[in-house]
Short mmCIF file of C-alpha atoms and ligand atoms in Angstrom, two decimals:
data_model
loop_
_atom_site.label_atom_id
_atom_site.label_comp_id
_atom_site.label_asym_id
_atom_site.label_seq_id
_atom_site.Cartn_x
_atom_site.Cartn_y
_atom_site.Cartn_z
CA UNK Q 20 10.12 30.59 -6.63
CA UNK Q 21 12.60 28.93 -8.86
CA UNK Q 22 14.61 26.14 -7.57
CA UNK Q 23 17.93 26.85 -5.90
CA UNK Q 24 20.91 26.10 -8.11
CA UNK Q 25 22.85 23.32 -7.58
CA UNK Q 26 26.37 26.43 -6.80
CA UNK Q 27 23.76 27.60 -4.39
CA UNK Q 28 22.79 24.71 -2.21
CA UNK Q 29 26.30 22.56 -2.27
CA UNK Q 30 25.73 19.60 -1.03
CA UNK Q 31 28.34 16.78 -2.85
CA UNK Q 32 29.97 13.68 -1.67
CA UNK Q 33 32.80 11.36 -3.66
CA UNK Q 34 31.77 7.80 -2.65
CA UNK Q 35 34.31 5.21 -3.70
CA UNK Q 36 32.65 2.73 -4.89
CA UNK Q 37 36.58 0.78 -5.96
CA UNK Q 38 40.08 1.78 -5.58
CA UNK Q 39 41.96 2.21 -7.68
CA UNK Q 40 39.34 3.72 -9.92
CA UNK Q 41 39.52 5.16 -13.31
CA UNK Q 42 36.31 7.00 -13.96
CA UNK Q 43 33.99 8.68 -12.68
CA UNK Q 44 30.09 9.19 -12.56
CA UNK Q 45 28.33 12.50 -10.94
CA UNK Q 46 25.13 12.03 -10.24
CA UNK Q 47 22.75 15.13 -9.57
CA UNK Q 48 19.58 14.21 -8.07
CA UNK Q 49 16.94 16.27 -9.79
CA UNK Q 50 15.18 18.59 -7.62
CA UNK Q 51 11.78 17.34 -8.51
CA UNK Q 52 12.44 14.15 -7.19
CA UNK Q 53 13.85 15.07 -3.73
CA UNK Q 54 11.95 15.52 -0.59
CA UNK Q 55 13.87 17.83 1.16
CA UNK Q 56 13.58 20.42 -1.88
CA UNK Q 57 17.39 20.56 -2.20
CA UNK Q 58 20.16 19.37 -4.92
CA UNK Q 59 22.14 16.85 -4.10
CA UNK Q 60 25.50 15.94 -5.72
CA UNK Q 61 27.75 12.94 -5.62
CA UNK Q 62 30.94 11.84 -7.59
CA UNK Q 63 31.55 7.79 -7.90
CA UNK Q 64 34.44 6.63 -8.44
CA UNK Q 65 34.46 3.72 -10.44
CA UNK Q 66 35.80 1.41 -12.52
CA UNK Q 67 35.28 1.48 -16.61
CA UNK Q 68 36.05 -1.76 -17.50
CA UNK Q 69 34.14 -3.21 -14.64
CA UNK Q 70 30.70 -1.10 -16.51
CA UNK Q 71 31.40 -1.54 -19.58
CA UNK Q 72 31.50 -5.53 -19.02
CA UNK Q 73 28.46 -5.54 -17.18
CA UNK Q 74 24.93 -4.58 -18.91
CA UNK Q 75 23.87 -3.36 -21.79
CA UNK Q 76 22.31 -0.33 -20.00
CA UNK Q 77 25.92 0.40 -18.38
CA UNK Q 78 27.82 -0.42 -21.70
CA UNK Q 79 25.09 2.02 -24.35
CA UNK Q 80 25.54 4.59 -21.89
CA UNK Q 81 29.34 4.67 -21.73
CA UNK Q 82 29.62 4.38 -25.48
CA UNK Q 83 27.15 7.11 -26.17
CA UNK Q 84 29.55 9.30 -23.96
CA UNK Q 85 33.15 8.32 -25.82
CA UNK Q 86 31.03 10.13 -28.75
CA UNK Q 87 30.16 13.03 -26.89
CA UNK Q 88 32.33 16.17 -26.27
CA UNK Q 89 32.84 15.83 -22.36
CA UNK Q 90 35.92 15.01 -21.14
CA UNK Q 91 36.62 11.19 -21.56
CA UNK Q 92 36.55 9.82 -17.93
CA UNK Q 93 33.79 11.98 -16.52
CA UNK Q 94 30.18 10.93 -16.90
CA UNK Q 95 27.24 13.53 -15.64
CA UNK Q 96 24.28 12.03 -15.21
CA UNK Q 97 20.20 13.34 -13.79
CA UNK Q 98 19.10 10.80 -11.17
CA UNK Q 99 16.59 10.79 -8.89
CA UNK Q 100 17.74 8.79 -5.97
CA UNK Q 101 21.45 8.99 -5.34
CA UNK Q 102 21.35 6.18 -2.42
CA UNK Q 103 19.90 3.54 -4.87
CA UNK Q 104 22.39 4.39 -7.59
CA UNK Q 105 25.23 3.64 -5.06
CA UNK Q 106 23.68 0.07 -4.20
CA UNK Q 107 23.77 -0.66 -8.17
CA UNK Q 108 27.63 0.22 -9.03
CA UNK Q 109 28.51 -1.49 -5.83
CA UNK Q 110 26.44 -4.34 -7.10
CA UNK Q 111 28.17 -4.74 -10.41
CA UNK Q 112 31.59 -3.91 -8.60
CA UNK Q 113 31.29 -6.16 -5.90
CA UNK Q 114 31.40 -4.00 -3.34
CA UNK Q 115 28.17 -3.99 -1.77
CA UNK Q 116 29.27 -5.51 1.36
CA UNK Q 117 31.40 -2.35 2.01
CA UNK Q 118 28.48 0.09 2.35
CA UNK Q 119 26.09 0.16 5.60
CA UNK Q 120 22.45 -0.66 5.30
CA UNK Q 121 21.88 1.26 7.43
CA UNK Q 122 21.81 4.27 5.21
CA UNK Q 123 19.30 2.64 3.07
CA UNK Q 124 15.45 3.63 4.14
CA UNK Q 125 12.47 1.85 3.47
CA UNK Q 126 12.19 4.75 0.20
CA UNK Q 127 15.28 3.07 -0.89
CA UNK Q 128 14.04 -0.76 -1.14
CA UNK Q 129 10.80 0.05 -2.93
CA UNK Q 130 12.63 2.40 -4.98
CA UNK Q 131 15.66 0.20 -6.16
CA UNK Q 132 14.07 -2.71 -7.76
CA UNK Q 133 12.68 0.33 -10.55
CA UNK Q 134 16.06 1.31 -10.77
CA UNK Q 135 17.56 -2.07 -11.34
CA UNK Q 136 14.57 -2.51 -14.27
CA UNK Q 137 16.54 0.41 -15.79
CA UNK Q 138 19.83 -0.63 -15.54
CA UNK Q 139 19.13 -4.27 -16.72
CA UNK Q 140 20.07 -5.87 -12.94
CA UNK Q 141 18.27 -8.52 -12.19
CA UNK Q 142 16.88 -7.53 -8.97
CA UNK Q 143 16.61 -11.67 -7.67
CA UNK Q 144 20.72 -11.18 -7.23
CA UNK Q 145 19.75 -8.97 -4.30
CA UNK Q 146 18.40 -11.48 -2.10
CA UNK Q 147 21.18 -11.69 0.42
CA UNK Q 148 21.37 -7.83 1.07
CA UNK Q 149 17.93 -7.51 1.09
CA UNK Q 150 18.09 -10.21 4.15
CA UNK Q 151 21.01 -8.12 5.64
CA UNK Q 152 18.85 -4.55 5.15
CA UNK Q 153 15.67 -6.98 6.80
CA UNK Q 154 18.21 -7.80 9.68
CA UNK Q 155 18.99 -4.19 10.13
CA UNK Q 156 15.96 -3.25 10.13
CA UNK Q 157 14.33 -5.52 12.69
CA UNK Q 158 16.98 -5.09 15.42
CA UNK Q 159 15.76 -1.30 15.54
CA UNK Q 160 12.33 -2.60 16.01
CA UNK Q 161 10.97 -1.26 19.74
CA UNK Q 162 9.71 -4.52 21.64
CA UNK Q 163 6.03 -4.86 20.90
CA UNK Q 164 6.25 -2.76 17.15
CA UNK Q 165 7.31 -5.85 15.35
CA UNK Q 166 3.67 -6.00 13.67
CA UNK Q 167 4.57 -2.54 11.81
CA UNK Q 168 8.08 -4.02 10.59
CA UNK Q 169 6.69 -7.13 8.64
CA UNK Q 170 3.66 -4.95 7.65
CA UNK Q 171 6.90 -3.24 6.20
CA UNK Q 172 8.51 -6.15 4.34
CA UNK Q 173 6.10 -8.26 3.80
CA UNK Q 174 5.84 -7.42 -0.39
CA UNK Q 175 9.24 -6.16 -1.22
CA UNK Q 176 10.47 -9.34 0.58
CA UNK Q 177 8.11 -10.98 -2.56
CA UNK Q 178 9.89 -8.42 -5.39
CA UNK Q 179 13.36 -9.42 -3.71
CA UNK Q 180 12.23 -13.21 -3.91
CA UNK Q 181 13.33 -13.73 -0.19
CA UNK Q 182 11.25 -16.53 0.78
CA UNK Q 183 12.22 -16.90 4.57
CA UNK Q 184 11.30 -13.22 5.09
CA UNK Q 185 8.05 -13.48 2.85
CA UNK Q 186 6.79 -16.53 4.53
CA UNK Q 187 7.98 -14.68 8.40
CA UNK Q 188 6.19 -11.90 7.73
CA UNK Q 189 2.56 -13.20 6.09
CA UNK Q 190 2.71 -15.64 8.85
CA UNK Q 191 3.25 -12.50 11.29
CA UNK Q 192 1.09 -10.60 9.59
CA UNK Q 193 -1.85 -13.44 9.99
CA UNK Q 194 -1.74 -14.12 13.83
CA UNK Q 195 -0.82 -10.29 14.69
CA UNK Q 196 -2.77 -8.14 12.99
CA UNK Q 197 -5.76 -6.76 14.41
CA UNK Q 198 -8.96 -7.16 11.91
CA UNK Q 199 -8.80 -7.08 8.41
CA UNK Q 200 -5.17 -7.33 6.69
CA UNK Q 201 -4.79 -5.03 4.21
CA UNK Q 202 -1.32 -3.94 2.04
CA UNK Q 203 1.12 -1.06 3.20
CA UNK Q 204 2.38 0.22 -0.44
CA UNK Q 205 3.43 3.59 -1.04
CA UNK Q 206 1.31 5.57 -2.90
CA UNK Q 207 3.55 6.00 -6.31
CA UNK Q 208 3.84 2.38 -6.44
CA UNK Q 209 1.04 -0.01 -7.57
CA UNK Q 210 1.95 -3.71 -6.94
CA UNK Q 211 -1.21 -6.63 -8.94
CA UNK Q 212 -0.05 -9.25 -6.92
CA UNK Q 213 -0.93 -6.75 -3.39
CA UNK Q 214 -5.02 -7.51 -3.94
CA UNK Q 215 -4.83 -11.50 -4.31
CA UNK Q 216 -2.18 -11.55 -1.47
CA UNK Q 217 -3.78 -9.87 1.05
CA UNK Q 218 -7.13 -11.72 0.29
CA UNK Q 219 -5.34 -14.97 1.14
CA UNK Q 220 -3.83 -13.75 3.53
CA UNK Q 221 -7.46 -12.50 5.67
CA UNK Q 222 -8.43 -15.63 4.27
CA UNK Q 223 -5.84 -17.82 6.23
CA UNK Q 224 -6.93 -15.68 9.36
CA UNK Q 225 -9.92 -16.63 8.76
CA UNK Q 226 -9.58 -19.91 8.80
CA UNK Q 227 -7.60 -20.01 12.24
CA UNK Q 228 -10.82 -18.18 13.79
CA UNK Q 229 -13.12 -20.93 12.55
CA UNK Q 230 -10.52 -24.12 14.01
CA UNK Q 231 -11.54 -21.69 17.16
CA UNK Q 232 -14.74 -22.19 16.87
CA UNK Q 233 -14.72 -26.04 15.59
CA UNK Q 234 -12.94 -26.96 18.76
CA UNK Q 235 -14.06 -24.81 21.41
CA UNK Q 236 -17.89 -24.12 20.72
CA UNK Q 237 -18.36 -27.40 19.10
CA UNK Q 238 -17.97 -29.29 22.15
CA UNK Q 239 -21.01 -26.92 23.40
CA UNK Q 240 -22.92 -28.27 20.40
CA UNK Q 241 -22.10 -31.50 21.07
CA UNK Q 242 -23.16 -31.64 24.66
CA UNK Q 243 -26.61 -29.84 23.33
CA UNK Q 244 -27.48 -31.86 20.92
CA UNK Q 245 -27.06 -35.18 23.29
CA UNK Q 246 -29.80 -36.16 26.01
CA UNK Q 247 -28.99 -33.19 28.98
CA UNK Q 248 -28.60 -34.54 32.05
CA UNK Q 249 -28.66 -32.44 35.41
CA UNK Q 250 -24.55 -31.64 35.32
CA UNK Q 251 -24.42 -30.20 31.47
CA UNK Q 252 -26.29 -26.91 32.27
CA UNK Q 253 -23.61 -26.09 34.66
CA UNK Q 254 -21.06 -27.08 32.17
CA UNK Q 255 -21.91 -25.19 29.46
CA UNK Q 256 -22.31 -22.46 31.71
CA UNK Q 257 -18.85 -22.30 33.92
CA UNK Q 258 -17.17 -23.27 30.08
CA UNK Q 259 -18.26 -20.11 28.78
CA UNK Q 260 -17.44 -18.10 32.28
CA UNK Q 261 -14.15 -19.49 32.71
CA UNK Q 262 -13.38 -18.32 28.44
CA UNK Q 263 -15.09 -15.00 29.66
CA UNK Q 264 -13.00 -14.23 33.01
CA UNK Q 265 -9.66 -14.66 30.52
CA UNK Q 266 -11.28 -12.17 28.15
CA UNK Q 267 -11.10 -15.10 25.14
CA UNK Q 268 -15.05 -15.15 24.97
CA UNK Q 269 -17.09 -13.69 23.31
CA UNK Q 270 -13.95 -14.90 20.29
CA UNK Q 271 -14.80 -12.74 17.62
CA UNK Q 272 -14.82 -9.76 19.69
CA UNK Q 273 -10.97 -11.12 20.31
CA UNK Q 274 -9.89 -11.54 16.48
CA UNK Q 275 -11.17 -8.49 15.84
CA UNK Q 276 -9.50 -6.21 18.35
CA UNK Q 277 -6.57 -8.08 19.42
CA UNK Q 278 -5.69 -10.52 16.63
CA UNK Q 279 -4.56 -14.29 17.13
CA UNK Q 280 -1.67 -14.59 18.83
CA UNK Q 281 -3.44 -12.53 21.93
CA UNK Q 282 -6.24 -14.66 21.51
CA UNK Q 283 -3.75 -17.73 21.86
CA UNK Q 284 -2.05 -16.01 24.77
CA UNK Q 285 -5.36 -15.24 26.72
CA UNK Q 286 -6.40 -19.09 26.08
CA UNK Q 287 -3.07 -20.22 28.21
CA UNK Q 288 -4.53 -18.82 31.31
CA UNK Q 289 -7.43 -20.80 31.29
CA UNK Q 290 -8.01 -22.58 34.00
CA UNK Q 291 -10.34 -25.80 34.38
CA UNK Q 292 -9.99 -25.78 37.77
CA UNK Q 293 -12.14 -22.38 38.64
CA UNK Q 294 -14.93 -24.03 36.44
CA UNK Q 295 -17.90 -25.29 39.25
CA UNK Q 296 -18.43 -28.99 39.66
CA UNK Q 297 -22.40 -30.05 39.45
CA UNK Q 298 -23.14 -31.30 42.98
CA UNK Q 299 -25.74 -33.93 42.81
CA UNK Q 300 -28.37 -33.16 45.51
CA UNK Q 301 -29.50 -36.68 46.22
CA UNK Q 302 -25.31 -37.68 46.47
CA UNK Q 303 -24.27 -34.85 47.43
CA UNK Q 304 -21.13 -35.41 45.37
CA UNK Q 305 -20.27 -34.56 41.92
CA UNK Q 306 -21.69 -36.04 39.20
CA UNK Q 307 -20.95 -35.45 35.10
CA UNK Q 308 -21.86 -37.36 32.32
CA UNK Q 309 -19.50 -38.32 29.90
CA UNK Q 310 -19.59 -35.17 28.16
CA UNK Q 311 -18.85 -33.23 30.98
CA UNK Q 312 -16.13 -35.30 31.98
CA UNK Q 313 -14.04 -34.25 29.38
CA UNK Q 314 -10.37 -32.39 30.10
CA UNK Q 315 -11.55 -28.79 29.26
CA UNK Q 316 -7.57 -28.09 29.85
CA UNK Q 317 -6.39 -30.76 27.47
CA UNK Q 318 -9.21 -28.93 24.89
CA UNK Q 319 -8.30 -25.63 25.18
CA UNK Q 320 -4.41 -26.41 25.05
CA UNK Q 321 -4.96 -28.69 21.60
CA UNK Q 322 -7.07 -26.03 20.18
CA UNK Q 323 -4.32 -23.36 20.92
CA UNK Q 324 -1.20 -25.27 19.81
CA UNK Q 325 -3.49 -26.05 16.31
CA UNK Q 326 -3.83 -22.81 15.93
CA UNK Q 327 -0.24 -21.82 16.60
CA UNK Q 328 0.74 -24.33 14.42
CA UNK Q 329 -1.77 -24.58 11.44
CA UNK Q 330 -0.29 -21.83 9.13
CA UNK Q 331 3.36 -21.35 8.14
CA UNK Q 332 3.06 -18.34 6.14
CA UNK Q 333 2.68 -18.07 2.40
CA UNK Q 334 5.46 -19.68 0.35
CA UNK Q 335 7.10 -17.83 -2.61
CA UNK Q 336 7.65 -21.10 -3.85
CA UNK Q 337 4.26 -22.09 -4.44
CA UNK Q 338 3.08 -18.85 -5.35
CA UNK Q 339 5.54 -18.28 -8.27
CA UNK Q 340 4.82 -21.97 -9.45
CA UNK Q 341 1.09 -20.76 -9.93
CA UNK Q 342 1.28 -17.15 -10.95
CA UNK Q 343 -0.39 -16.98 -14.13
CA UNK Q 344 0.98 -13.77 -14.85
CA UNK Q 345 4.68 -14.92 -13.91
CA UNK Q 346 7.90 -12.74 -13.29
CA UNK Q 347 10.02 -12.22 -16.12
CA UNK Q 348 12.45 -15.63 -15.76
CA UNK Q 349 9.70 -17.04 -13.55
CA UNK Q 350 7.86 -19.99 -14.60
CA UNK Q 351 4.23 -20.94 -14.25
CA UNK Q 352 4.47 -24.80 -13.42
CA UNK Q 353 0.74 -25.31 -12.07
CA UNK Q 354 1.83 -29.87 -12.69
CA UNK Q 355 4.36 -29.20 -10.05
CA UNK Q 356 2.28 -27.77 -7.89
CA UNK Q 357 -1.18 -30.60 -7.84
CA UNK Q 358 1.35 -33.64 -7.97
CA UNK Q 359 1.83 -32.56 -4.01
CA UNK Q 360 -2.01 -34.21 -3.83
CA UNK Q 361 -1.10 -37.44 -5.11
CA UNK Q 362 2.10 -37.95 -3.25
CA UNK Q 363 0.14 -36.87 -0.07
CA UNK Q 364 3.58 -36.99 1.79
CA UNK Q 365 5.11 -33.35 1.76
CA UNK Q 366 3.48 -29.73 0.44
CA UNK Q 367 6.70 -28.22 0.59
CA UNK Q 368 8.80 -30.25 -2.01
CA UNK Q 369 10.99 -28.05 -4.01
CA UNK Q 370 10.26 -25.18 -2.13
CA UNK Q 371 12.90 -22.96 -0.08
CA UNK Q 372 10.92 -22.74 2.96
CA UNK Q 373 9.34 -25.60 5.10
CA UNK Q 374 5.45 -25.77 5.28
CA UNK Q 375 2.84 -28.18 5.89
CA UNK Q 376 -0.43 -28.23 3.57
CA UNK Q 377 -2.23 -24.78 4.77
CA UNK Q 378 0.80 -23.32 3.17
CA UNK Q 379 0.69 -24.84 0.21
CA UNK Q 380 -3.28 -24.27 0.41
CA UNK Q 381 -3.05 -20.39 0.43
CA UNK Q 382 0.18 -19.93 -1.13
CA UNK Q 383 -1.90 -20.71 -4.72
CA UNK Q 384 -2.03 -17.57 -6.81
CA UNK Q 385 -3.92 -19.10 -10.02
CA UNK Q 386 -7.53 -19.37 -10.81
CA UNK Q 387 -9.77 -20.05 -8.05
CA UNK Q 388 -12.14 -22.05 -10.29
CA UNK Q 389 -9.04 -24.43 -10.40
CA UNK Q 390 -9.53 -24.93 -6.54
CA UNK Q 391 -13.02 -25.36 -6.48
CA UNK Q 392 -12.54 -28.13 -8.99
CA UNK Q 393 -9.92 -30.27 -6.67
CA UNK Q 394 -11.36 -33.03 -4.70
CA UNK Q 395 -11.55 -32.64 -0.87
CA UNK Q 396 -8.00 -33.41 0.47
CA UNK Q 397 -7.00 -35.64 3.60
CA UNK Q 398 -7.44 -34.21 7.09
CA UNK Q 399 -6.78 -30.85 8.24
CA UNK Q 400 -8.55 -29.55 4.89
CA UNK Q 401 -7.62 -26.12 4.46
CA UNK Q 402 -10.70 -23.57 4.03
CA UNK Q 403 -11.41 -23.09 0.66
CA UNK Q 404 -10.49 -19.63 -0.89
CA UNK Q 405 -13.22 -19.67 -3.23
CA UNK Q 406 -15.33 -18.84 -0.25
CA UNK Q 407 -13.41 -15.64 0.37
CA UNK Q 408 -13.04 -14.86 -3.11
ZN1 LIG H 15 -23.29 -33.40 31.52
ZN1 LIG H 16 -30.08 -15.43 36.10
ZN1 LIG H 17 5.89 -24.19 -1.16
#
């Protein structure tokens, strides 16, 4: 069946994108590119001088028209998303702040930054509304979805170089996310920088789950690997029931199904109280050794607010600083980014975003022989990525 002509299916809307405006721009969205399997029309109203002034894409196209037949202040154009096209003149008119995000879909952000490659706009100048459309977006999140929304944002907040949402929503992302983390990108899009992302990213998550382990079961270790006496059997023992009857034990079974933060939430409840004393028969009173007479509550509570704490989120920053395949205007600057090691004060100098040294760790994008190669760093060392990679 042939497509339905454009007379058949009217569907056309005049946006102003300034007033007064002196020419005009109808876009047709092709009927290839539209879901819905209908034409769609609008008329812009714009304003000439205010395109031809603003890139070369804007200023060949207008000239290439003067030469044509059409009349002089009409331009017809094929496009294949009408919504995008509108953010762009308002863009280069100033206007944007006029039009609702609202109408903008998630279709819409991974579609524009293509359309701004055509049009010769840089894309970085979007920042702001892409904050405003992130805004939007999250206040029609349903309490307890959040996960799905920075799943969402998480690499256009990257190709809009918004470094407060990208480092929000790979730290989400990482204490969330049930199991493995792996990259929501719509299938006509192919993003490089999605594989070595999301592999630091699982790798950060897997670091929190072995501070888990470091704290909690290597106090076990410790009290095995000492002399037992009588009161460490029941130790060991009511440690592991107490961690059991707040569902936190066995942990892996926890990462795996309900991610970090539950894991961290479950942990709170623990109570040092319910776990038995060791009654010494000869005394009968209680008796621990030193090891057992250590504050299982003050344990679990420093092992949880680590955790909480240990990982910022990736920052753009650092990322961009050692992408070896940088952004066009972006600059690989791998000096700036191993001078944090000798200064040993801050990890987040010259960065937008605030982060400690797990940041900084997993925020580098360049060759992982490079990190192999680096001397072990301070406390707190951040698991290497060479042993995910
Ligand atoms: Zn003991
Ligand atoms: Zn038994
Ligand atoms: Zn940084």
């Amino acid at each position: 069946m042939p497509p339905p002509s454009v007379e058949d299916r009217p569907s056309h809307d005049t946006i102003s994108i300034i007033y007064p405006s002196d020419f005009k721009i109808i876009v047709t969205r092709n009927y290839l590119y539209s879901k819905d399997r209908t034409y769609k029309k609008a008329t812009f109203n714009v304003d000439y001088a205010t395109l031809i002034n603003s890139t070369q894409f804007f200023r060949g196209w207008l000239d290439r028209n003067r030469f044509s037949m059409k009349p002089k202040n009409v331009l017809e154009l094929d496009g294949s998303n009408i919504v995008t096209f509108e953010i762009i003149l308002r863009k280069l008119h100033n206007t944007l702040e006029q039009m609702s995000v609202g109408a903008v879909s998630l279709a819409d952000i991974w579609d524009l930054p293509y359309l701004c490659q055509t049009c010769h706009v840089d894309c970085k100048e979007l920042t702001q509304w892409f904050k405003t459309w992130c805004a939007h977006q999250k206040d029609k999140v349903e309490p307890g979805k959040e996960l799905s929304y920075y799943h969402e944002v998480l690499i256009p907040s990257c190709v809009y170089n918004d470094a407060e949402i990208f480092a929000q929503s790979t730290r989400a992302v990482v204490y969330q996310n049930t199991g493995h983390i792996t990259a929501r990108i719509p299938n006509e899009y192919r993003k490089p920088l999605a594989a070595p992302l999301m592999r630091h990213l699982n790798a950060a998550r897997d670091r929190l789950c072995e501070i888990v382990h470091q704290e909690l079961s290597g106090r076990i270790t410790h009290i095995l690997q000492r002399p037992l006496s009588p009161c460490c059997e029941r130790t060991v023992f009511e440690l592991l029931r107490e961690l059991q009857r707040i569902q936190a034990w066995p942990y892996d079974n926890c990462f795996t199904n309900h991610g970090i933060d539950e894991l961290l939430n479950r942990l709170a409840h623990f109570d040092a109280d319910r776990m038995h004393k060791y009654i010494d028969p000869a005394t009968n009173s209680q008796f621990n050794c030193v090891m057992c007479s250590m504050d299982w509550k003050t344990i679990v509570e420093s092992t949880a607010t680590r955790v909480a704490g240990y990982f910022d989120g990736l920052c753009l920053d650092c990322a961009l600083r050692t992408d070896e395949n940088p952004p066009p205007g972006g600059q690989y600057d791998k000096k700036d980014y191993w001078d944090c090691l000798e200064s040993h004060d801050r990890y987040d100098r010259k960065c937008r975003i605030q982060h400690g040294e797990p940041s900084w760790y997993f925020s580098f994008m360049g060759e992982q022989r490079e990190l192999q190669a680096t001397p072990a760093h301070g406390v707190g060392l951040p698991y290497r990525l060479s042993n995910q990679c």
